[in-house]
Amino acid sequence: MARTNAAASAVAVRPGKSLSRRIKDNWQMYLLLLIPVALTFIYKYIPMYGIQIAFRDFKASQGYMGSEWVGLYWFRRFFSSPTCLRMIKNTVLISLYSLLWSFPIPIILSLIINQLRHARFKRVVQTVLYAPHFISTMVICGMLRIFLSPSGGLLNLIMGTSVDFLTESSAFRTIYIASGIWQDAGWGCIIYLATLANVDPGLYEAAKVDGASVFQRIKNIDIPELLPMAVLNLIMAAGGLMNVGFEKVWLLQTDLNKATSDVIAVYVYQQGIENAKYSYSTAVGLFNTVVNIVLLLIVNKIASKASDVEFV
Amino acid sequence: MKKASGMSERTSDVVLIVICSIVLLLVAYPLYYVVVASFSDPYEVYAGKTFLLPSGFTLDGYKAVFLNDGIVSGFLNSVKYTVIGTVFSVAMLYITAYPMAQRDLPGRKALSIFFLITMYFGGGLVPTYLVVKQTQLVGSMWALFLPGGVAVGNMIIVRNYFQNSIPHDLVEAASIDGCSKLRTFVSVVIPLSMPILAVMVVFSMVAYWNDWFTALIYLGGKGSPLPLVMRNILIKSSATASQAATISGGYAELNKLTELLKFCSMIVAALPMLIVYPFVQKYFEKGFMAGAVKG
């Protein structure tokens, strides 16, 4: 009783504290935040300010503001470059197909894993499925190169063929997406499994008493439970639709599969870091970012209209 | 009635176990195949004789890994970056998340927005590179740590953990006993946050151990971490010149060793993290849930 009173009075007193008092109470907190805020400002916000070089002819000696303003020159140059359309198309298609395939699989997997009643088997399944997530893309791509090799690669051995998959541009997307699913579908289950673990066990008991089969339980209890999380994930994924990972594409790209493997991220790296065309690369990267943000806003709008919830 | 439902329970159990076993095989087999191949004669591997067990058993590949200067120094570099990077990043997470968990902190909302924006929008590759260059970090290992700053997504998970999973009574009691907020942080909050600390340490370790892109951009070829060293072996298929000199059997032997080195270096690069994560696996779900609840 006394404790409740103390809590109540604490709540009552708190809003009464003056701003200067609260700042004094928290001076140590500001001290802790000093380094994180400084680092974020220097390495996140100054680069945002630096985006202006996309509209300038940047010369390091003249600085951001001193370099000549060229307006949309770099953007026009990008849109008129011969591989521009191909890169946009490849970027969008790779991520769109990735999304279509790799979004539903973790949901289905976690619905199944969640129903496993043998605890130790369930643990083994989870442990093994998470494993590829902890492996570097470098190793993954090394494995892919070996498995897909025309002379003695695992896939060719199994199929009894000798196809050089990495020179077939028609195979690139499949390779990229399938290996992505292999690596991350298991890890993608975590958030769904955590959600399902919170389902009231009483619901299952009641369903069992009513004679509901496993599949009815999944359909009527689990799926509705997962829906909000799934929608949230979908929105976030849509916002990253143009974010095709640089690493895997760069490591799997060959001269012969470029028709489908040429993507914006690799171009930004090659132009910006390898060729030191700073302004041009920044412009291309900015175009990519803007498309992403527009997509995120659109999907967010649609989803919040549909579900009455503001997600982002 | 009851018996019938029991039967169907059992059949559905079997169906589920079969499906999971197939998935299990699909995920595990490629890894198993690499392990087997790393102990086998590469010609036997490429002839399709090592689907289940090694053929032409050999430890030459692992010997070559330990004699390869590039791989050894890459491994040591990776260990160094992983240890320093993890300490740095987790410290950053903690000293950001704790103040952000103080509900009475003036300016909390503005600071939240300040950090959150960087999750959705950034300067991009080149503008960031230019700032790293201007701050004299190119070529220094600090370029791997400092520009990452605060991992905002993880920071929110830790902050929510502080707000939701640390018993409020204990924090209150410490403050009534006259503990400052910093003191409470060190002696109450940190010791009670071990599960989320373990998860964040592992996340950070994995990120640094597996990273090579940052090193590719900022290190300028010096002090390359293991994955970047492996790029020459895996993607470009080239053994080092020093290695070629030490091989007596000529081109065929060298070729064999290059192939063997691929399998063995992949194992050496992947194994450390595969050993580590099962220890904190049970905390993953809890950590995610604590973080997903809005505070």
XYZ file of C-alpha atoms in Angstrom:
607
model
C 0.000 0.000 0.000
C 2.734 2.394 1.030
C 4.577 1.429 -2.132
C 1.607 2.254 -4.333
C 1.414 5.648 -2.669
C 5.078 6.283 -3.244
C 4.714 5.332 -6.881
C 1.664 7.533 -7.228
C 3.409 10.498 -5.659
C 6.477 9.940 -7.804
C 4.268 10.086 -10.870
C 2.585 13.183 -9.513
C 5.861 14.941 -8.761
C 7.654 14.188 -12.014
C 5.797 16.520 -14.390
C 6.321 19.236 -11.826
C 10.103 19.107 -12.199
C 11.377 22.113 -14.012
C 13.226 21.768 -17.303
C 16.497 22.994 -15.833
C 16.151 20.461 -13.022
C 15.595 17.657 -15.523
C 18.594 18.753 -17.547
C 20.684 18.791 -14.356
C 19.422 15.289 -13.468
C 20.516 14.043 -16.852
C 23.872 15.741 -17.399
C 25.635 12.372 -17.321
C 23.287 11.118 -20.007
C 24.248 13.947 -22.333
C 27.876 13.157 -21.643
C 27.318 9.537 -22.695
C 25.581 10.682 -25.862
C 28.397 13.004 -26.834
C 30.457 10.516 -28.845
C 27.526 8.729 -30.559
C 25.985 12.046 -31.564
C 29.315 13.377 -32.825
C 30.011 10.233 -34.877
C 26.504 10.200 -36.305
C 26.787 13.855 -37.196
C 30.180 13.506 -38.861
C 29.679 10.221 -40.718
C 25.939 10.298 -41.419
C 24.873 13.929 -41.616
C 27.894 15.527 -43.284
C 27.657 12.967 -46.121
C 23.996 13.984 -46.543
C 25.207 17.556 -46.925
C 27.774 16.195 -49.385
C 25.033 14.856 -51.644
C 25.017 18.290 -53.279
C 28.039 17.217 -55.315
C 25.533 15.298 -57.435
C 24.539 18.731 -58.758
C 28.078 20.105 -59.004
C 31.254 19.326 -60.860
C 33.070 18.324 -57.685
C 36.772 19.019 -57.423
C 38.357 18.159 -54.090
C 40.524 21.280 -54.193
C 37.481 23.542 -54.479
C 35.364 21.915 -51.785
C 31.622 21.259 -51.775
C 30.486 24.844 -52.119
C 33.312 26.012 -54.367
C 32.765 23.434 -57.094
C 30.838 24.562 -60.118
C 27.034 24.085 -60.075
C 25.953 21.948 -63.028
C 22.318 21.237 -62.163
C 21.008 17.975 -63.534
C 23.941 17.388 -65.864
C 25.046 14.089 -64.195
C 21.516 12.759 -64.060
C 21.019 13.478 -67.758
C 24.295 11.750 -68.450
C 23.219 8.700 -66.479
C 19.832 8.479 -68.215
C 21.458 8.781 -71.620
C 24.181 6.200 -70.923
C 23.717 3.044 -72.997
C 23.441 0.664 -70.025
C 21.147 2.851 -67.919
C 17.870 1.175 -68.782
C 19.422 -2.252 -68.443
C 20.734 -1.444 -64.965
C 17.424 -0.051 -63.741
C 15.580 -3.030 -65.161
C 18.024 -5.543 -63.646
C 17.950 -3.828 -60.273
C 14.160 -3.764 -60.136
C 13.707 -7.304 -61.435
C 16.266 -8.867 -59.104
C 14.726 -7.250 -56.062
C 11.148 -7.782 -57.139
C 11.649 -11.482 -57.746
C 13.736 -11.764 -54.572
C 10.889 -10.224 -52.634
C 8.242 -12.446 -54.203
C 10.204 -15.593 -53.385
C 11.942 -14.792 -50.157
C 9.073 -13.024 -48.410
C 6.602 -15.932 -48.091
C 9.108 -18.723 -47.452
C 10.093 -17.755 -43.882
C 6.417 -17.423 -43.006
C 5.611 -20.900 -44.285
C 8.719 -22.353 -42.640
C 7.954 -20.854 -39.262
C 4.344 -22.065 -39.397
C 5.690 -25.582 -39.887
C 8.526 -25.361 -37.360
C 6.175 -23.930 -34.766
C 4.014 -27.064 -34.943
C 6.910 -29.449 -34.267
C 6.248 -31.084 -30.934
C 9.558 -32.845 -30.496
C 11.523 -30.116 -28.719
C 15.009 -31.372 -29.506
C 14.270 -31.902 -33.199
C 12.789 -28.419 -33.331
C 15.967 -26.979 -31.827
C 18.163 -28.847 -34.320
C 16.047 -27.599 -37.236
C 16.339 -24.008 -36.009
C 20.073 -24.206 -35.371
C 20.814 -25.640 -38.801
C 18.495 -23.237 -40.611
C 20.130 -20.235 -38.958
C 23.667 -21.376 -39.821
C 24.060 -19.967 -43.371
C 23.124 -16.494 -42.114
C 26.393 -16.405 -40.160
C 28.571 -17.104 -43.193
C 30.239 -14.298 -45.144
C 28.964 -13.488 -48.640
C 32.530 -14.109 -49.745
C 32.304 -17.755 -48.655
C 28.784 -18.101 -50.056
C 29.929 -16.840 -53.437
C 33.005 -19.059 -53.307
C 30.718 -22.031 -52.719
C 28.431 -20.928 -55.541
C 31.341 -20.596 -57.936
C 32.516 -24.106 -57.093
C 29.051 -25.685 -57.124
C 28.145 -24.043 -60.418
C 31.427 -24.738 -62.178
C 31.054 -26.502 -65.540
C 33.824 -28.969 -64.754
C 32.947 -31.000 -61.690
C 30.650 -28.522 -59.967
C 28.151 -30.149 -57.589
C 25.111 -29.082 -59.584
C 26.506 -30.368 -62.858
C 27.556 -33.618 -61.184
C 24.043 -34.145 -59.871
C 22.391 -33.292 -63.158
C 25.021 -35.033 -65.247
C 25.611 -31.926 -67.337
C 28.457 -29.473 -67.825
C 26.794 -26.103 -68.025
C 28.732 -22.976 -67.075
C 25.904 -21.389 -65.137
C 27.741 -18.172 -64.310
C 28.152 -17.325 -67.972
C 24.443 -17.823 -68.670
C 22.682 -14.544 -68.183
C 19.358 -16.380 -68.046
C 20.503 -18.187 -64.887
C 21.834 -15.229 -62.921
C 18.628 -14.159 -61.189
C 17.797 -17.714 -60.195
C 21.283 -18.185 -58.751
C 21.099 -14.908 -56.861
C 17.637 -15.511 -55.448
C 17.969 -19.212 -54.660
C 21.238 -18.684 -52.803
C 19.647 -15.780 -50.962
C 16.817 -18.008 -49.836
C 19.258 -20.722 -48.812
C 21.204 -18.232 -46.745
C 18.507 -16.186 -45.077
C 15.115 -17.900 -45.145
C 15.886 -19.696 -41.872
C 17.054 -16.542 -40.169
C 13.950 -14.751 -41.439
C 11.852 -17.183 -39.379
C 13.104 -15.814 -36.056
C 10.768 -12.867 -35.859
C 7.769 -15.007 -36.849
C 8.697 -17.820 -34.459
C 9.035 -15.276 -31.672
C 5.568 -13.965 -32.495
C 4.086 -17.455 -32.550
C 5.761 -18.328 -29.248
C 3.580 -15.657 -27.661
C 0.309 -17.208 -28.775
C -1.814 -18.166 -25.787
C -1.446 -21.991 -25.435
C -5.053 -22.064 -24.282
C -6.117 -21.260 -27.831
C -4.428 -24.406 -29.132
C -5.909 -26.494 -26.345
C -9.374 -25.201 -27.087
C -8.884 -25.852 -30.798
C -7.719 -29.395 -30.084
C -10.728 -30.069 -27.878
C -12.902 -28.866 -30.738
C -11.151 -31.410 -32.951
C -9.299 -28.919 -35.142
C -6.496 -30.471 -37.171
C -2.984 -29.029 -37.320
C -3.783 -27.337 -40.585
C -6.961 -25.797 -39.228
C -5.027 -24.518 -36.227
C -2.400 -22.983 -38.503
C -5.056 -21.380 -40.645
C -7.271 -20.066 -37.859
C -4.800 -19.229 -35.095
C -1.245 -18.874 -36.431
C -1.777 -17.044 -39.703
C -3.943 -14.259 -38.246
C -1.347 -13.908 -35.478
C 1.494 -13.445 -37.997
C -0.304 -11.073 -40.308
C 0.664 -7.712 -38.749
C 4.349 -8.673 -38.573
C 4.222 -9.933 -42.164
C 2.714 -6.664 -43.394
C 5.360 -4.672 -41.545
C 8.122 -6.771 -43.091
C 6.598 -6.366 -46.521
C 6.582 -2.593 -46.188
C 10.179 -2.483 -45.063
C 11.164 -4.764 -47.938
C 9.303 -2.598 -50.428
C 11.240 0.420 -49.183
C 14.450 -1.380 -50.013
C 13.301 -2.563 -53.400
C 16.124 -0.798 -55.210
C 18.705 -1.941 -52.659
C 20.199 -4.870 -54.474
C 23.159 -5.946 -52.397
C 26.418 -4.940 -53.991
C 28.502 -7.761 -52.570
C 26.922 -10.834 -54.090
C 26.332 -9.321 -57.512
C 29.897 -8.050 -57.692
C 31.327 -11.440 -56.733
C 29.116 -13.421 -59.109
C 29.283 -11.070 -62.048
C 31.140 -12.259 -65.147
C 31.512 -10.552 -68.495
C 29.036 -12.982 -69.966
C 26.153 -12.640 -67.508
C 26.118 -8.838 -67.453
C 22.894 -8.668 -69.429
C 21.094 -9.607 -66.206
C 23.713 -8.932 -63.518
C 24.518 -5.322 -64.294
C 22.922 -3.394 -61.401
C 23.023 0.175 -60.120
C 24.914 -0.608 -56.903
C 27.856 -2.095 -58.772
C 27.894 0.834 -61.182
C 27.938 3.323 -58.296
C 30.950 1.519 -56.835
C 32.829 1.255 -60.122
C 32.261 4.860 -61.126
C 32.742 6.336 -57.660
C 35.526 4.338 -56.061
C 37.353 2.668 -58.951
C 37.134 5.562 -61.408
C 36.892 8.392 -58.847
C 34.008 10.020 -60.756
C 32.626 11.393 -57.508
C 29.850 13.633 -58.748
C 28.525 11.190 -61.325
C 28.486 8.259 -58.909
C 26.752 10.359 -56.251
C 24.048 11.356 -58.732
C 23.367 7.738 -59.684
C 23.279 6.715 -56.016
C 20.918 9.571 -55.201
C 18.540 8.520 -57.963
C 18.475 5.055 -56.423
C 17.784 6.395 -52.925
C 15.003 8.690 -54.073
C 13.200 5.861 -55.843
C 13.454 3.801 -52.642
C 12.019 6.531 -50.467
C 9.136 7.159 -52.858
C 8.348 3.423 -52.894
C 8.463 3.260 -49.103
C 6.093 6.202 -48.759
C 3.647 4.801 -51.307
C 3.546 1.335 -49.763
C 3.291 2.803 -46.281
C 0.338 4.920 -47.386
C -1.460 1.960 -48.951
C -0.784 -0.288 -45.977
C -1.869 2.233 -43.351
C -5.062 2.891 -45.292
C -5.689 -0.829 -45.459
C -4.979 -1.532 -41.811
C -5.458 1.789 -40.005
C -1.954 1.576 -38.570
C 0.959 3.905 -39.185
C 3.997 1.712 -39.665
C 6.804 4.033 -40.524
C -13.800 -39.922 -31.636
C -10.787 -39.279 -29.469
C -8.853 -42.065 -31.122
C -9.544 -40.735 -34.592
C -8.224 -37.302 -33.713
C -5.154 -38.909 -32.106
C -4.413 -40.726 -35.338
C -4.607 -37.611 -37.430
C -2.362 -35.819 -34.949
C 0.201 -38.514 -35.459
C -0.018 -38.429 -39.268
C 0.309 -34.679 -39.317
C 3.319 -34.940 -36.994
C 4.949 -37.316 -39.440
C 4.203 -35.032 -42.391
C 5.699 -32.050 -40.553
C 8.807 -33.975 -39.554
C 9.333 -35.191 -43.120
C 9.013 -31.666 -44.538
C 11.427 -30.294 -41.955
C 13.908 -33.081 -42.594
C 13.950 -32.276 -46.301
C 14.526 -28.587 -45.590
C 17.216 -29.559 -43.102
C 19.032 -31.599 -45.744
C 18.782 -28.861 -48.358
C 20.373 -26.365 -46.000
C 22.971 -28.614 -44.396
C 24.162 -30.646 -47.374
C 26.089 -27.905 -49.240
C 27.997 -27.147 -46.033
C 28.649 -30.825 -45.407
C 29.870 -31.223 -48.989
C 32.429 -28.441 -48.504
C 33.692 -30.105 -45.320
C 34.078 -33.451 -47.098
C 35.757 -31.831 -50.092
C 38.251 -30.023 -47.854
C 39.655 -33.428 -46.833
C 39.615 -34.911 -50.324
C 41.708 -34.980 -53.445
C 40.174 -32.183 -55.566
C 40.279 -34.327 -58.704
C 38.155 -36.905 -56.937
C 35.811 -34.128 -55.801
C 35.375 -32.844 -59.338
C 34.932 -36.381 -60.583
C 31.918 -36.701 -58.313
C 33.323 -39.216 -55.832
C 32.780 -37.253 -52.639
C 29.023 -36.941 -52.287
C 29.028 -38.569 -48.869
C 32.555 -39.331 -47.720
C 36.041 -37.996 -48.484
C 37.920 -39.685 -51.285
C 41.714 -39.622 -51.447
C 41.851 -38.357 -47.865
C 44.366 -35.572 -47.363
C 45.238 -32.831 -44.913
C 47.370 -30.981 -47.469
C 44.760 -28.272 -47.870
C 44.796 -27.363 -44.194
C 48.595 -27.503 -44.144
C 48.610 -25.115 -47.090
C 46.204 -22.796 -45.269
C 48.572 -22.510 -42.325
C 51.574 -22.006 -44.620
C 49.834 -19.388 -46.741
C 51.045 -16.009 -45.509
C 48.045 -14.241 -47.008
C 45.486 -16.413 -45.236
C 47.323 -16.385 -41.919
C 47.732 -12.613 -41.853
C 44.159 -12.205 -43.106
C 42.928 -14.403 -40.271
C 44.886 -12.429 -37.681
C 43.669 -9.127 -39.149
C 40.087 -10.379 -39.011
C 40.513 -11.406 -35.374
C 41.899 -7.968 -34.534
C 39.125 -6.080 -36.354
C 36.451 -8.313 -34.879
C 37.642 -7.877 -31.286
C 38.213 -4.124 -31.437
C 35.149 -3.523 -33.611
C 32.853 -5.505 -31.353
C 34.020 -3.766 -28.191
C 33.630 -0.399 -29.901
C 30.227 -1.058 -31.478
C 28.624 -2.637 -28.437
C 29.936 0.179 -26.241
C 28.394 2.670 -28.686
C 25.076 0.797 -28.591
C 25.003 0.824 -24.808
C 26.017 4.432 -24.235
C 23.379 5.495 -26.755
C 20.568 3.173 -25.726
C 20.726 3.925 -21.998
C 20.243 7.693 -22.241
C 17.589 7.137 -24.898
C 15.713 4.908 -22.446
C 15.406 7.773 -19.916
C 11.846 8.971 -20.216
C 12.598 12.246 -18.433
C 15.490 13.181 -20.722
C 14.851 16.622 -22.210
C 15.318 16.475 -25.965
C 14.736 12.720 -26.092
C 12.299 12.971 -28.957
C 14.595 15.148 -31.040
C 17.542 12.834 -30.389
C 15.402 9.853 -31.398
C 14.585 11.485 -34.700
C 18.234 12.459 -35.140
C 19.259 8.788 -34.936
C 16.226 7.331 -36.733
C 16.649 9.415 -39.877
C 19.979 7.721 -40.536
C 18.147 4.398 -40.796
C 16.139 5.545 -43.786
C 18.373 8.035 -45.468
C 22.093 8.389 -45.957
C 24.648 10.214 -48.009
C 25.481 7.178 -50.072
C 28.763 5.594 -51.012
C 30.818 8.461 -52.397
C 29.794 11.302 -50.050
C 30.528 8.987 -47.104
C 33.840 7.976 -48.630
C 34.796 11.628 -49.046
C 34.117 12.371 -45.369
C 36.121 9.328 -44.289
C 38.918 10.581 -46.507
C 38.699 14.120 -45.139
C 38.890 12.804 -41.581
C 42.138 11.014 -42.491
C 40.782 7.527 -41.862
C 41.462 5.995 -45.274
C 44.095 3.312 -44.802
C 43.471 3.098 -41.062
C 41.501 0.319 -39.389
C 39.357 2.932 -37.648
C 37.673 3.445 -41.018
C 36.039 0.072 -40.378
C 34.534 1.139 -37.052
C 33.917 4.880 -36.786
C 31.796 5.554 -39.901
C 29.354 2.825 -38.833
C 28.775 4.895 -35.695
C 25.645 3.691 -33.951
C 23.756 0.729 -35.408
C 20.354 2.351 -34.964
C 18.212 -0.769 -35.423
C 20.139 -2.609 -32.732
C 20.194 0.475 -30.536
C 16.382 0.515 -30.548
C 16.283 -3.152 -29.570
C 18.644 -2.501 -26.655
C 16.755 0.638 -25.616
C 13.462 -1.238 -25.603
C 15.091 -3.990 -23.587
C 16.233 -1.438 -20.996
C 12.743 0.026 -20.842
C 10.733 -3.189 -20.785
C 12.836 -5.980 -19.374
C 14.839 -4.365 -16.564
C 12.628 -4.383 -13.447
C 11.642 -0.811 -12.792
C 11.672 -1.357 -9.014
C 15.396 -2.069 -9.008
C 16.218 1.085 -10.946
C 13.944 3.096 -8.658
C 15.527 1.545 -5.557
C 19.010 2.418 -6.784
C 18.000 6.011 -7.345
C 16.390 6.219 -3.882
C 19.659 4.886 -2.447
C 21.316 7.896 -3.991
C 22.822 6.259 -7.063
C 23.347 8.604 -9.965
C 21.982 7.501 -13.327
C 25.451 6.563 -14.477
C 26.027 4.512 -11.341
C 22.673 2.772 -11.818
C 23.658 2.030 -15.407
C 26.925 0.402 -14.409
C 25.816 -1.498 -11.323
C 22.162 -2.350 -12.044
C 21.240 -2.061 -15.717
C 24.326 -3.558 -17.362
C 24.475 -6.641 -15.122
C 20.751 -7.267 -15.746
C 21.054 -6.932 -19.503
C 23.281 -9.948 -20.163
C 20.902 -11.749 -22.573
C 20.646 -8.778 -24.910
C 24.350 -8.029 -24.464
C 25.179 -11.558 -25.622
C 22.977 -11.169 -28.695
C 24.491 -7.797 -29.601
C 28.041 -9.067 -29.119
C 27.353 -11.961 -31.469
C 25.636 -9.743 -34.070
C 28.555 -7.378 -33.997
C 31.173 -10.130 -34.133
C 29.481 -11.708 -37.130
C 29.230 -8.378 -38.922
C 32.925 -7.581 -38.458
C 34.172 -11.096 -39.086
C 32.278 -11.368 -42.367
C 32.762 -7.818 -43.613
C 35.056 -7.179 -46.545
C 33.332 -4.390 -48.485
C 34.292 -1.680 -45.986
C 37.852 -2.987 -45.999
C 37.862 -3.040 -49.798
C 36.889 0.615 -49.975
C 38.821 2.098 -47.066
C 41.912 0.025 -46.381
C 43.502 0.444 -49.803
C 44.789 -3.129 -49.923
C 46.714 -2.940 -46.640
C 45.798 -5.143 -43.682
C 43.126 -7.024 -45.605
C 40.762 -9.142 -43.512
C 40.356 -12.832 -44.292
C 37.371 -12.616 -46.687
C 39.171 -10.083 -48.834
C 42.274 -12.273 -48.969
C 40.052 -15.159 -49.950
C 38.697 -13.215 -52.886
C 41.943 -13.881 -54.743
C 41.688 -17.581 -54.036
C 37.947 -18.075 -54.528
C 36.998 -15.662 -57.248
C 40.228 -15.102 -59.105
C 41.535 -18.638 -58.519
C 45.096 -17.469 -58.083
C 47.572 -18.911 -55.627
C 50.255 -16.546 -54.449
C 53.619 -16.459 -56.175
C 55.418 -17.397 -52.993
C 53.273 -20.481 -52.797
C 53.977 -21.506 -56.377
C 57.682 -21.476 -55.568
C 57.290 -23.889 -52.685
C 55.422 -26.519 -54.684
C 57.634 -29.217 -56.086
C 55.165 -31.153 -58.201
C 54.839 -28.553 -60.938
C 51.739 -27.041 -62.457
C 49.360 -29.958 -61.851
C 50.221 -30.072 -58.150
C 49.829 -26.330 -57.859
C 46.475 -26.497 -59.554
C 45.357 -29.197 -57.183
C 46.469 -27.237 -54.173
C 44.722 -24.095 -55.392
C 41.456 -25.994 -55.590
C 41.983 -27.626 -52.196
C 42.829 -24.261 -50.705
C 39.413 -22.979 -51.780
C 37.561 -25.556 -49.714
C 39.849 -25.323 -46.704
C 39.921 -21.544 -46.538
C 36.128 -21.447 -46.706
C 35.959 -23.768 -43.710
C 38.504 -21.698 -41.800
C 36.559 -18.511 -42.561
C 33.111 -19.880 -41.727
C 33.853 -22.066 -38.721
C 34.473 -19.481 -35.964
C 31.035 -17.863 -36.308
C 29.277 -21.207 -36.772
C 30.753 -22.296 -33.449
C 29.750 -19.113 -31.657
C 26.105 -18.497 -32.564
C 24.482 -21.639 -31.098
C 25.569 -20.463 -27.651
C 23.351 -17.410 -27.801
C 20.652 -18.868 -30.021
C 18.140 -19.131 -27.207
C 18.415 -15.388 -26.646
C 17.741 -14.429 -30.260
C 13.977 -14.796 -30.050
C 13.743 -13.156 -26.647
C 15.922 -10.299 -27.807
C 13.830 -9.735 -30.893
C 10.596 -9.791 -28.927
C 11.873 -7.382 -26.294
C 12.994 -5.109 -29.090
C 9.837 -5.409 -31.146
C 7.606 -4.188 -28.327
C 7.307 -0.456 -28.678
C 8.494 1.424 -25.623
